[in-house]
Coordinates of C-alpha atoms and ligand atoms in Angstrom, one line a residue:
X2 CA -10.0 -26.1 -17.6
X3 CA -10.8 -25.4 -13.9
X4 CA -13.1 -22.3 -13.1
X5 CA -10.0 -20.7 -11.4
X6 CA -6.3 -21.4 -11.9
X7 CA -2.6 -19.9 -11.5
X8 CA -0.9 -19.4 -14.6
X9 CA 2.5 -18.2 -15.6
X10 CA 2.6 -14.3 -16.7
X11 CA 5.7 -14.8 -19.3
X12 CA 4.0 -15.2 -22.7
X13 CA 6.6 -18.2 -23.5
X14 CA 5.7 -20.1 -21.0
X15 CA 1.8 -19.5 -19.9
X16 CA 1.7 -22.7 -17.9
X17 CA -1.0 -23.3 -15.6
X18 CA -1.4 -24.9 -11.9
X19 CA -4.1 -25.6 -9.8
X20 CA -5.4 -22.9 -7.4
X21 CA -4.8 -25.8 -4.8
X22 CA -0.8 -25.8 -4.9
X23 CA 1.3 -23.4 -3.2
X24 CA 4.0 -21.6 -5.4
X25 CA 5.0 -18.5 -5.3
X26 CA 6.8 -18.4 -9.0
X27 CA 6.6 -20.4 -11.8
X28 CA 8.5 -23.8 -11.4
X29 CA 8.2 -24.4 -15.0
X30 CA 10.4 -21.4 -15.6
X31 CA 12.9 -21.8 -12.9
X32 CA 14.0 -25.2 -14.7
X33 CA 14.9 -22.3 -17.6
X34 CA 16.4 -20.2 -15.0
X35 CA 14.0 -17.8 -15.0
X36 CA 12.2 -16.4 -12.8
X37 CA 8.7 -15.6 -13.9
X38 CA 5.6 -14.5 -11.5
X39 CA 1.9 -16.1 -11.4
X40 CA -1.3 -14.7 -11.6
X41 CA -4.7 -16.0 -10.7
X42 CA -7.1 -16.5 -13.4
X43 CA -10.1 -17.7 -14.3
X44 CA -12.2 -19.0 -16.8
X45 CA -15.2 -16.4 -17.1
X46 CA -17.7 -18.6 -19.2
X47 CA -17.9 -21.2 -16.3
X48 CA -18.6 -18.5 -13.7
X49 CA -21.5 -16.9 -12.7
X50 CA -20.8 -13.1 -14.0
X51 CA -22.8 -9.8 -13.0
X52 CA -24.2 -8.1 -16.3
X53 CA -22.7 -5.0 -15.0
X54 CA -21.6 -2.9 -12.0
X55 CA -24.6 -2.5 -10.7
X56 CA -25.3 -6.1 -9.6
X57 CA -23.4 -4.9 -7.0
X58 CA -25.7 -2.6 -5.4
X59 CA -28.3 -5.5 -3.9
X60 CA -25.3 -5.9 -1.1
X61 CA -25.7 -2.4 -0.4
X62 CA -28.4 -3.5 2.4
X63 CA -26.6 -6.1 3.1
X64 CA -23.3 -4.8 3.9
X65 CA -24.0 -3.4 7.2
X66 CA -24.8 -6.9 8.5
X67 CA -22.5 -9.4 10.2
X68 CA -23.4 -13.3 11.0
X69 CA -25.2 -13.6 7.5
X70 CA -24.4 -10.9 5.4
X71 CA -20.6 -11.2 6.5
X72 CA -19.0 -11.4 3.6
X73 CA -20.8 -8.8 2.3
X74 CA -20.0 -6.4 4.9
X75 CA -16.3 -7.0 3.8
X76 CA -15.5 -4.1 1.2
X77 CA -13.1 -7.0 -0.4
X78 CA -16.0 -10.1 -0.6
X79 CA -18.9 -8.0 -1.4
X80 CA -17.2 -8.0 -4.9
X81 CA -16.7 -12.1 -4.6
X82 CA -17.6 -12.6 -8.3
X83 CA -15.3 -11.0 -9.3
X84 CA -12.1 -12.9 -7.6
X85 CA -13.3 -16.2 -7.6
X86 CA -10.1 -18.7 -6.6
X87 CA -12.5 -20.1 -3.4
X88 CA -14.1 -23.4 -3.7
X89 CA -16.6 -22.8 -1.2
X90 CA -18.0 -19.6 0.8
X91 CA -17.0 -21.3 3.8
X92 CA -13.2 -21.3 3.1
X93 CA -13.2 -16.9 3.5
X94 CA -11.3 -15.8 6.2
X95 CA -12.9 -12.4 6.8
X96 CA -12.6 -9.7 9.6
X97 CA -14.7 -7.3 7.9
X98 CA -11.6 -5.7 5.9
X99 CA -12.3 -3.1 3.4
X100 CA -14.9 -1.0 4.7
X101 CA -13.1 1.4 3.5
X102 CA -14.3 5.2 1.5
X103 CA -13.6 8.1 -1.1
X104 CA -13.4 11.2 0.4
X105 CA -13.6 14.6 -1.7
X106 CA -10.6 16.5 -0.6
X107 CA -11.8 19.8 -1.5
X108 CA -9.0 22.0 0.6
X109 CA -6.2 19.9 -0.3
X110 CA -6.9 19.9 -4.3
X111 CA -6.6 23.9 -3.7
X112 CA -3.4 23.2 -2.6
X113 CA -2.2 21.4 -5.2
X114 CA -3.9 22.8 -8.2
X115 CA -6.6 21.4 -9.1
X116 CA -10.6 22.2 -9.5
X117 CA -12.9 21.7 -6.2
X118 CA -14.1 18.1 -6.7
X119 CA -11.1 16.6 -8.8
X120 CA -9.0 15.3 -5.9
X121 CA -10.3 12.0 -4.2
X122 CA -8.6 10.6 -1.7
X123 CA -9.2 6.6 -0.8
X124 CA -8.9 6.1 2.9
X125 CA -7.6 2.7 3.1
X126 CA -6.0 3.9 6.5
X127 CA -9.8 2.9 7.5
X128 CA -9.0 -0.8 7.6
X129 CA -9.1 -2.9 10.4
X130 CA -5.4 -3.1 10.8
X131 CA -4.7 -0.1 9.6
X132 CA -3.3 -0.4 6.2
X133 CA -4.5 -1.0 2.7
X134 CA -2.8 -4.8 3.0
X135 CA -5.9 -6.2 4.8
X136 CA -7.7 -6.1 1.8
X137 CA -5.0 -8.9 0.1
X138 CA -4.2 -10.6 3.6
X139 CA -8.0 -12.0 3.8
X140 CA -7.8 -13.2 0.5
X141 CA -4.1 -14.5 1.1
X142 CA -5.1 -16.5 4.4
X143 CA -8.8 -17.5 2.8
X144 CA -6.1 -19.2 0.0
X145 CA -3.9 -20.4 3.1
X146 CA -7.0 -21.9 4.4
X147 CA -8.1 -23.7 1.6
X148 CA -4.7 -25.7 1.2
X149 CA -4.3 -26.2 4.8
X150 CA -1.2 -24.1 5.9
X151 CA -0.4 -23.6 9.9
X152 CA 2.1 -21.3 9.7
X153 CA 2.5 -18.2 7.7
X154 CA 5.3 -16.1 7.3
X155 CA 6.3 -12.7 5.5
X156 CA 9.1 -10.4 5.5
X157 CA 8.0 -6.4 6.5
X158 CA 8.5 -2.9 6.2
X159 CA 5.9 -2.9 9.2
X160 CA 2.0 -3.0 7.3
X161 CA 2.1 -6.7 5.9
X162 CA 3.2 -7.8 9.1
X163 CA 0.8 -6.1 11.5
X164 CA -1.7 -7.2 9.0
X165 CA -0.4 -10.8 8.7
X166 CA -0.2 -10.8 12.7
X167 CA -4.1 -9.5 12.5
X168 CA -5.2 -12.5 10.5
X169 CA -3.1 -15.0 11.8
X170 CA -4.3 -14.6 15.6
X171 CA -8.0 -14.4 14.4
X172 CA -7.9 -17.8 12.5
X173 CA -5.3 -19.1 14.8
X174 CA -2.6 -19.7 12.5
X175 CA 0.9 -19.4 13.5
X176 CA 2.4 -16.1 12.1
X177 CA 6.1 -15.4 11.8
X178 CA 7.2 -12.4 10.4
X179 CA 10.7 -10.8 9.6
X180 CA 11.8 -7.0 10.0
X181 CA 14.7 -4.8 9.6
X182 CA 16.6 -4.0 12.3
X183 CA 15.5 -0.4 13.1
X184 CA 13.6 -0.1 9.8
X185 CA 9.7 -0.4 11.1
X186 CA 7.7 2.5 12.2
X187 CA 6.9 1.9 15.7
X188 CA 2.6 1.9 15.5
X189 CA 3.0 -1.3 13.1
X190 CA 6.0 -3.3 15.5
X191 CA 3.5 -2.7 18.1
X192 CA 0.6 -4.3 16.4
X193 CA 2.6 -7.4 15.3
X194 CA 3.8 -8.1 18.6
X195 CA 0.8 -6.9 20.3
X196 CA -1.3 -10.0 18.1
X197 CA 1.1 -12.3 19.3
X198 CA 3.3 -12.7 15.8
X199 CA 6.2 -14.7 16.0
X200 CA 9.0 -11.3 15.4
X201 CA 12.1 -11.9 13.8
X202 CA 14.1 -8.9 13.9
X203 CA 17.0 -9.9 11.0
X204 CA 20.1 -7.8 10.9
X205 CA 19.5 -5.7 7.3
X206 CA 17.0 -4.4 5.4
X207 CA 13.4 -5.7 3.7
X208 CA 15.3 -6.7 0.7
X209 CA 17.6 -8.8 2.8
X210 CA 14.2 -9.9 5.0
X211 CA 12.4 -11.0 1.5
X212 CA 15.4 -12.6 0.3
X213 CA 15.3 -15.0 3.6
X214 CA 11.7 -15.5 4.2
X215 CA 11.5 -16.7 0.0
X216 CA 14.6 -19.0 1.1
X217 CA 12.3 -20.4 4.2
X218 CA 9.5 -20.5 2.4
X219 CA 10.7 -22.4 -1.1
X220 CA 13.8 -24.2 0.0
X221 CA 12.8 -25.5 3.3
X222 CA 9.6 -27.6 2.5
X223 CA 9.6 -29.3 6.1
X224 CA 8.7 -26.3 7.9
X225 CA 5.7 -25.9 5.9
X226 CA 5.6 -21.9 5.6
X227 CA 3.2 -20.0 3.8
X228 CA 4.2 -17.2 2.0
X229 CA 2.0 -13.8 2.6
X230 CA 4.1 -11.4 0.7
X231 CA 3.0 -9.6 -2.3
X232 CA 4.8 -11.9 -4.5
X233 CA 2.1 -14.8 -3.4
X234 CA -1.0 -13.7 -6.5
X235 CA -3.4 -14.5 -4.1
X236 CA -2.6 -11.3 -2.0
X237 CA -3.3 -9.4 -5.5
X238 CA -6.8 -10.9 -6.0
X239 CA -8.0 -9.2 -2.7
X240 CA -6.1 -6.3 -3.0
X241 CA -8.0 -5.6 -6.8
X242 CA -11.1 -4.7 -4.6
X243 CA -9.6 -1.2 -3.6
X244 CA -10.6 -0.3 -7.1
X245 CA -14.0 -1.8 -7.4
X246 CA -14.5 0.2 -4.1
X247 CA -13.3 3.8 -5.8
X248 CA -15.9 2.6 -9.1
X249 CA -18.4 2.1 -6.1
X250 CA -18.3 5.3 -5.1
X251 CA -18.0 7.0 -8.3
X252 CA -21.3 5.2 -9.3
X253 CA -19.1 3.4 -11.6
X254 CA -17.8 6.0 -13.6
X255 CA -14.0 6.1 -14.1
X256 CA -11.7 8.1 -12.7
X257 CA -9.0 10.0 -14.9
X258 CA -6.1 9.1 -12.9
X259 CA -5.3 6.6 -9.9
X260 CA -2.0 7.6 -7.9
X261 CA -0.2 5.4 -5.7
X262 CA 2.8 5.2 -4.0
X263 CA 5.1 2.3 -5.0
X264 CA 7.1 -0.2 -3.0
X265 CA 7.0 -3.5 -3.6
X266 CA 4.5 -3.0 -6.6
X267 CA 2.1 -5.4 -5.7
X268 CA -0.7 -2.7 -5.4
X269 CA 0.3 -1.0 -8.5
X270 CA -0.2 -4.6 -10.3
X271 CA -3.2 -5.7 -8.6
X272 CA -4.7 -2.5 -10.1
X273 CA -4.1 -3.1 -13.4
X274 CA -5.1 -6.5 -13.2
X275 CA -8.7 -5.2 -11.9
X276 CA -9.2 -2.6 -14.9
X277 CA -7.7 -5.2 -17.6
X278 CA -10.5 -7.9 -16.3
X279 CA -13.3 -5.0 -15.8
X280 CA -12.3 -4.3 -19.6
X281 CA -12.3 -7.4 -21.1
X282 CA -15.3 -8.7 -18.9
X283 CA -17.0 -5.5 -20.3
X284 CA -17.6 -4.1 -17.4
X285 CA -16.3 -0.5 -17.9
X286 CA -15.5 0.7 -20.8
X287 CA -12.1 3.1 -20.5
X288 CA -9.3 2.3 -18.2
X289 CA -8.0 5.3 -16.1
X290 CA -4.5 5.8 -15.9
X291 CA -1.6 5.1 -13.5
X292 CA 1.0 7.2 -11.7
X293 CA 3.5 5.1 -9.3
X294 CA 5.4 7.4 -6.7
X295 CA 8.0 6.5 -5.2
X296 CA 10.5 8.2 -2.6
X297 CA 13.2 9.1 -4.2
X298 CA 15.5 7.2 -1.6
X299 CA 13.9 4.3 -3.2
X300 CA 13.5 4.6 -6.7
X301 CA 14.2 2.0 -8.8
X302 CA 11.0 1.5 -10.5
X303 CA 11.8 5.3 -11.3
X304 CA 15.3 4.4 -13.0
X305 CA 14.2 1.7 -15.1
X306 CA 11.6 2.8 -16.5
X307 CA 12.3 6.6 -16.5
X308 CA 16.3 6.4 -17.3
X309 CA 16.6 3.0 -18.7
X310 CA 13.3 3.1 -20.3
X311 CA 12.3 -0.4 -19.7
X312 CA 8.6 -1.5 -20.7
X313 CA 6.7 -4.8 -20.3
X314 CA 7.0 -5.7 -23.7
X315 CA 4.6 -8.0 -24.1
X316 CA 5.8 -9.8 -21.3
X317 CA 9.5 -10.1 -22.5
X318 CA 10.7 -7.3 -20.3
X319 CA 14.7 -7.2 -20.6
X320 CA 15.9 -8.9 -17.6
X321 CA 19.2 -8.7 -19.0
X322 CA 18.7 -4.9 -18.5
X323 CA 17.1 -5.3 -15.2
X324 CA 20.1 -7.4 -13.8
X325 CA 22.6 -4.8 -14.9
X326 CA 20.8 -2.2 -12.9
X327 CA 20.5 -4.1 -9.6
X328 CA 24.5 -5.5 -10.3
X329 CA 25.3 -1.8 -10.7
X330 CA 23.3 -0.4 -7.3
X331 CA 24.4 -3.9 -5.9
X332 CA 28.3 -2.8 -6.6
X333 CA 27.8 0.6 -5.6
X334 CA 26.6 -0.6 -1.9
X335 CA 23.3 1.1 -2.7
X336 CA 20.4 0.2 0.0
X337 CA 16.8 2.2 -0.4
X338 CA 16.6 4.7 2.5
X339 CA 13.7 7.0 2.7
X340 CA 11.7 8.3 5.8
X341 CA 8.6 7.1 4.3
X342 CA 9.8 3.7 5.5
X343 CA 6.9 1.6 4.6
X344 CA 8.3 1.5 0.6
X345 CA 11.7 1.5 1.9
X346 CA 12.7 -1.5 -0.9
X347 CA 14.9 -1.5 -3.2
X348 CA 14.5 -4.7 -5.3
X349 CA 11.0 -4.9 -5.9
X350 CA 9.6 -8.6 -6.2
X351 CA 6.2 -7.4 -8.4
X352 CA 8.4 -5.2 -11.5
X353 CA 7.5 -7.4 -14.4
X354 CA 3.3 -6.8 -13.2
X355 CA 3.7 -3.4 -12.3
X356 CA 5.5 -2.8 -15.9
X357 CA 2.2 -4.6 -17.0
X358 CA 0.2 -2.0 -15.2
X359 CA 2.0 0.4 -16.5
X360 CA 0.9 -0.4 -20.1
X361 CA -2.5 -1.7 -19.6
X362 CA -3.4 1.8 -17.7
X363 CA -1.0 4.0 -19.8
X364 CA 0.9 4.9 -16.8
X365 CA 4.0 7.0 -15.5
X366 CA 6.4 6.9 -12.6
X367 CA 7.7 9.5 -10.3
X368 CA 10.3 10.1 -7.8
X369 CA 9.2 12.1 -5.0
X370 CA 12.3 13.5 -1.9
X371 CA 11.7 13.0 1.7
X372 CA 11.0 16.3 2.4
X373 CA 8.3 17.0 -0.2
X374 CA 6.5 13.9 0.9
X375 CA 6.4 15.5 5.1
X376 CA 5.3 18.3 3.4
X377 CA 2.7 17.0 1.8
X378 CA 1.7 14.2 4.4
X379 CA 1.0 17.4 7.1
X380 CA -1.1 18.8 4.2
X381 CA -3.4 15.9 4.1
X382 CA -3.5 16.1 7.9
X383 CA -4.5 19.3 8.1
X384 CA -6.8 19.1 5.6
X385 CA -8.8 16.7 7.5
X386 CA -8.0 13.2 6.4
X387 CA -4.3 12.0 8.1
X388 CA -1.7 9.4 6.7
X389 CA 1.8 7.9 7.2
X390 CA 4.5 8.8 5.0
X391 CA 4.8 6.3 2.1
X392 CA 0.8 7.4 1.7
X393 CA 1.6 11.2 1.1
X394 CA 3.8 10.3 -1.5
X395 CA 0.5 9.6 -4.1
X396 CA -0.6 12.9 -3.1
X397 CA 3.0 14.8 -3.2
X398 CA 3.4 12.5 -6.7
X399 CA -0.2 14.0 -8.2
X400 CA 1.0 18.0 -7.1
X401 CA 4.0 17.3 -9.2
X402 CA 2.4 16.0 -12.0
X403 CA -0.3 19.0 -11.6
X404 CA 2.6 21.1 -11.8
X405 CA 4.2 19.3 -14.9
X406 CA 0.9 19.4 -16.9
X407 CA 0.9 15.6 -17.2
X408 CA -2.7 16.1 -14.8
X409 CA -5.4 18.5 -16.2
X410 CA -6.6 20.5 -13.4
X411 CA -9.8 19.6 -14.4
X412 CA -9.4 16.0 -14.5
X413 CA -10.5 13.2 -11.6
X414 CA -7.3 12.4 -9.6
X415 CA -7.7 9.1 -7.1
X416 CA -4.6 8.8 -4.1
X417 CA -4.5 6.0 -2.5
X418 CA -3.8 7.0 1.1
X419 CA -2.3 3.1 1.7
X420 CA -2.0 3.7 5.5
X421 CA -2.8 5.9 8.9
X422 CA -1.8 8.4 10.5
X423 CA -1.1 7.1 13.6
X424 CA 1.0 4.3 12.1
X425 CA 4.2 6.4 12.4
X426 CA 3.6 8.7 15.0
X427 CA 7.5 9.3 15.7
X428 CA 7.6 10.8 11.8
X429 CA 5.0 12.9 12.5
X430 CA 6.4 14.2 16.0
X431 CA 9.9 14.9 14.6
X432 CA 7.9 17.3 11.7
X433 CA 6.1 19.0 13.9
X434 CA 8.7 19.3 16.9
X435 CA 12.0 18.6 15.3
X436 CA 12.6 16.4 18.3
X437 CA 13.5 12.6 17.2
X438 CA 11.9 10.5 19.8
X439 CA 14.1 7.7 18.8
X440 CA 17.2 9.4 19.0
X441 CA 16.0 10.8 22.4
X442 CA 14.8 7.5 24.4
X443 CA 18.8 6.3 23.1
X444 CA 20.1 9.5 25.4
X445 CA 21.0 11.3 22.3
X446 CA 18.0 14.0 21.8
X447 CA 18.4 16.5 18.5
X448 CA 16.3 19.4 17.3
X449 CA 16.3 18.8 13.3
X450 CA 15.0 21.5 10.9
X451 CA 10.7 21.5 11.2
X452 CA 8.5 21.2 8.6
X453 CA 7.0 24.3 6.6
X454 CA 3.6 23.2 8.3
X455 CA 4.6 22.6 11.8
X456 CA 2.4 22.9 14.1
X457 CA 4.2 23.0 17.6
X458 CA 3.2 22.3 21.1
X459 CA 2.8 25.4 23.0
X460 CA 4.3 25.5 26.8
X461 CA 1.7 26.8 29.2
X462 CA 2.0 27.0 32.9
X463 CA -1.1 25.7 34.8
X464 CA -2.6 29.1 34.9
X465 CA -6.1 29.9 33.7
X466 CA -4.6 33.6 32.4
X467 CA -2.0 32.0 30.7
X468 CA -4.3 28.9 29.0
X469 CA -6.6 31.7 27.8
X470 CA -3.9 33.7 26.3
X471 CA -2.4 30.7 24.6
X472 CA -5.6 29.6 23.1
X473 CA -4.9 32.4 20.6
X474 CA -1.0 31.7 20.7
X475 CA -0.2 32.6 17.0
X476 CA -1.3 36.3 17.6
X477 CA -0.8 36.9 20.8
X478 CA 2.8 35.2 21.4
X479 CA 4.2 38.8 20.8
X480 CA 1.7 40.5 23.4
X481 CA 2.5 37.7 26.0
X482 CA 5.6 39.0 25.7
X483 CA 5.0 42.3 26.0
X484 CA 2.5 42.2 29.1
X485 CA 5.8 40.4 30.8
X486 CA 3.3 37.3 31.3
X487 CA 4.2 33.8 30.7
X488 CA 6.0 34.1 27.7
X489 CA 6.9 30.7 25.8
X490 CA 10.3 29.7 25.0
X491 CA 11.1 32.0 21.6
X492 CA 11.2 29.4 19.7
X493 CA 8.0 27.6 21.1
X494 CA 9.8 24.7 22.6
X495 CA 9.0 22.6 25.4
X496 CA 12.1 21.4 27.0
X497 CA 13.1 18.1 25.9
X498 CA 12.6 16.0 28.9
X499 CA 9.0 17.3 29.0
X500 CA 7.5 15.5 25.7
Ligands
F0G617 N1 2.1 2.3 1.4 C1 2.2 1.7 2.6 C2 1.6 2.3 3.8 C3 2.8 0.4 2.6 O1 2.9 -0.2 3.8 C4 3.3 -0.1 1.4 C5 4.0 -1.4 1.4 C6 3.2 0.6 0.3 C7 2.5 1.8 0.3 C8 3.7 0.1 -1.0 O2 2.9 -0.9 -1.6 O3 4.5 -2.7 -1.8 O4 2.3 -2.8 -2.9 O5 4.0 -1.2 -3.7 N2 4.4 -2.0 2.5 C9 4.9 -3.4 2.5 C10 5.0 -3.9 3.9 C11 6.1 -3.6 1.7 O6 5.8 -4.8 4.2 O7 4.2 -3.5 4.7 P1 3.4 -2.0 -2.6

C-alpha cells in the first residue's frame, strides 16, 4: 500500500486511488450510481510520526524564517507530518498561509455568558488572503502541482475564489473562477479580479456555479481543469491544520467545544478528520465537540439533521432521505438567501463528511437569523477582533447554545472567525448607517432599520468648536442643541450623497 492514498468514504465500497489521479468523487461508485466522496489517507506505519504534540515545538524558532525555514513559517506546513499526500518538499506551494492565532475574547464571553477565559476566538481573518480557505488552497494547488494541472477552476461565494485567484497568480497557474450574479461581497470580487482570475459571473446562485464548474471539471476532460472546491479532499488536508494551530496554542490541551459556521461543510469535515487521526494516532486523548451554524436562510444541514434526524450511520447515511429533501426545497423554488453571503448554499457538496464529524466529535447543528448574526458580528467588532458575516455566525451559534445550556459557562468554547472584517464592508456600512451602498450607486438609495450596536457617523462642520464638541457626541448631542451650535441631523445622518 502507498504511504498516502485517496480512498472511498462509503464503507461498501472503500476503494482506493493513487494520490497521483485527479478525481473528485469515487468513480467506482458512480458506475452504482452513487455518488460517494474521497478522503486522503495514509498508511501511518510507513511514515515518519511525532511521538506527540510536542515534536512540534522545534519549528517554533523556525517559523519566523522564510527562504529555509519556509515551510515552517506556514501555520499549514509546519504541521507537514501530519498531512502527508506530497512526494517531495519541493512540490509545496506556500505563501506563508496560516499564520494565523487564538485570541482570549475576554469582553465578548461577558456578553454572551460565559466565564473570563472560556471564549477563544481563531482569527483565521489573519490569512494572507483573507479567509480561512488559504490554509486548504496551498495544499489544494501543492496537489495541483504535483499532477501537473495549468488551469484551476472553482465555483464561489467570494473566499475560495479570491483565495484560488491568490494562489493561482503566485504559481502562475491559470485561475478561472465562477460567481453568482450579485451574490459576492464586494472585498472578495475585488481580490479575484484584482490577481488577475479569469471571472465568470454565471446567472444564479453557488449551487448553480458548483453544479457547472463540477460539469467543466468531470465531463470536459480536454480543457484539463482542476477542481479547487471543497469537494477536491486535498483542500480538507490543509484545512485540518486550523485545528493543530488552536491545540498549539492551547499547549495541546483540548478544547470543550469548536464552533463554526457551516456552508459548504468542508471545514466542518476537515475538523473531524484532524481529531479522528489525532485520536487514533494517539496523539490526544479526548475529542472536543462540534457545533455547525448555519444562517438560517440557509439551513439545510439544520433540517436534516435537526427535523429529519439524519446521521452518518456508519457511512450509509439515507440518501434516499436526503434526495427527498432537496426534491422537496427543489419543488418549492427554495434558493438559500442570507446576508452572511459567504455560506449562502443550499446543497452542500461535503454532507455525508460533515455527518461524519458530527459523530466522531459528538456534535450539534444550529440555525442562526440574519439579524442575530449583525448583531453579533458588530459585537465581535467592538470587542476588538472584526469579521464578515458568515464568521459571526460561530459566535452568535455559541450565545445560543450558552443560552440553551447545551454550553457550560465554564467550559472552553473555540469560534472560528473564518474571515475579515473588511471582506464585506457594504454589510457592515448598511448596519451601522442603514444606508445600502449597493442600492445607492444603482440610483435607488434606502435607509433600512440599524443595528442595536450601530455606531453612526457623526456630521461635523469644519469648525474646531464644533470637532471638539462632537468628540463627546453621545453626551453632548442634547447640549449642541441647546447652545443653538451645530447641531447634527436628529437622527445623526449625513446626507446621502455625502458617504
Ligand atoms: N465562512 C466563510 C467566511 C466562508 O467563506 C465560508 C465558505 C464558510 C464560512 C463556510 O465554510 O463551506 O467549509 O462550510 N465559503 C465558500 C466560498 C463556500 O466559496 O468562499 P464551508
Amino acid at each position: 500500500m502507498d504511504r498516502a492514498y485517496q480512498q472511498c468514504i462509503h464503507p461498501d465500497c472503500g476503494a482506493t486511488f493513487g494520490v497521483d489521479e485527479v478525481l473528485i468523487s469515487c468513480p467506482k461508485c458512480a458506475k452504482e450510481g452513487r455518488q460517494s466522496l474521497l478522503d486522503i489517507r495514509y498508511d501511518w506505519s510507513r511514515l515518519a510520526l511525532p511521538k506527540s504534540l510536542g515534536f512540534f515545538e522545534h519549528r517554533w524558532s523556525t517559523k519566523g524564517e522564510r527562504g529555509e525555514g519556509a515551510l515552517d513559517f506556514s501555520g499549514v506546513w509546519r504541521f507537514r507530518e501530519l498531512l502527508p499526500f506530497y512526494e517531495n518538499e519541493s512540490d509545496i506551494v506556500t505563501i506563508g498561509e496560516g499564520r494565523t492565532n487564538l485570541q482570549d475574547a475576554r469582553l465578548l464571553a461577558d456578553e454572551i455568558g460565559l466565564k473570563p477565559g472560556c471564549l477563544l476566538l481563531q482569527y483565521e481573518g489573519l490569512n494572507p488572503s483573507g479567509s480561512f480557505k488559504d490554509n486548504g488552497m496551498t495544499a489544494a494547488f501543492t496537489h495541483a502541482h504535483m499532477v501537473g494541472a495549468e488551469r484551476v477552476a472553482c465555483a464561489s461565494t467570494g473566499n475560495t475564489s479570491a483565495s484560488l485567484a491568490m494562489f493561482a497568480s503566485l504559481s502562475q497557474t491559470r485561475g478561472i473562477v465562477f460567481i453568482g450574479t450579485g451574490k459576492i461581497a464586494y472585498g472578495k470580487l475585488s481580490q479575484a479580479l484584482d490577481y488577475g482570475a479569469r471571472t465568470l459571473q454565471i446567472q444564479g446562485d453557488f449551487d448553480a456555479c458548483l453544479r457547472r464548474v463540477r460539469q467543466i471539471a468531470v465531463e470536459q476532460p480536454q480543457l484539463g481543469i482542476y477542481l479547487m472546491n471543497s469537494v477536491n479532499p486535498f483542500r480538507l488536508e490543509g484545512q485540518k491544520s486550523i485545528m493543530y494551530r488552536v491545540l498549539e496554542a492551547l499547549n495541546w490541551q483540548v478544547p470543550d467545544w469548536i464552533v463554526v459556521p457551516g456552508g459548504n461543510l468542508g471545514n466542518c469535515s476537515a475538523f473531524g478528520k484532524a481529531f479522528a487521526e489525532l485520536k487514533e494516532l494517539g496523539l490526544i486523548s479526548r475529542v472536543p465537540r462540534l457545533a455547525v451554524i448555519q444562517a438560517a436562510g440557509a439551513n439545510p444541514l439544520h433540517r436534516l439533521v435537526n427535523e429529519r434526524k439524519l446521521r452518518w450511520n456508519e457511512g450509509r447515511v439515507d440518501t434516499g432521505a436526503v434526495k427527498r429533501f432537496y426534491s422537496e426545497i427543489d419543488a418549492a423554488d427554495f434558493h438559500a438567501r442570507t446576508i452572511a453571503s459567504a455560506i449562502e448554499i443550499g446543497h452542500p457538496v461535503n454532507l455525508s463528511k460533515a455527518l461524519r464529524a458530527l459523530e466522531t466529535m459528538h456534535g450539534v447543528v444550529r440555525e442562526v437569523d440574519d439579524e442575530t448574526i449583525l448583531e453579533h458580528k458588530a459585537m465581535v467588532g467592538r470587542y476588538g477582533f472584526g469579521c464578515e458575516p458568515a464568521s459571526a455566525a460561530a459566535v452568535a451559534g455559541a450565545h445560543m447554545l450558552v443560552e440553551e445550556g447545551v454550553i457550560d459557562l465554564d467550559a472552553r468554547v473555540v469560534c472560528i472567525l473564518t474571515g475579515h472584517l473588511l471582506k464585506d464592508p457594504d454589510a457592515t456600512v448598511r448596519y451601522h448607517t442603514g444606508i445600502d451602498m449597493q442600492a445607492m450607486q444603482a440610483g435607488a438609495p434606502r435607509r433600512e432599520p440599524e443595528g442595536r450596536m450601530a455606531n453612526r457617523p457623526i456630521p461635523v462642520p469644519d469648525d474646531l468648536q464644533a470637532i471638539i464638541q462632537a468628540i463627546g457626541a453621545a453626551e453632548l448631542d442634547q447640549s449642541l442643541v441647546a447652545d443653538g451650535g451645530h447641531a447634527p441631523d436628529p437622527l445623526g445622518h449625513l446626507p446621502v450623497s455625502e458617504y
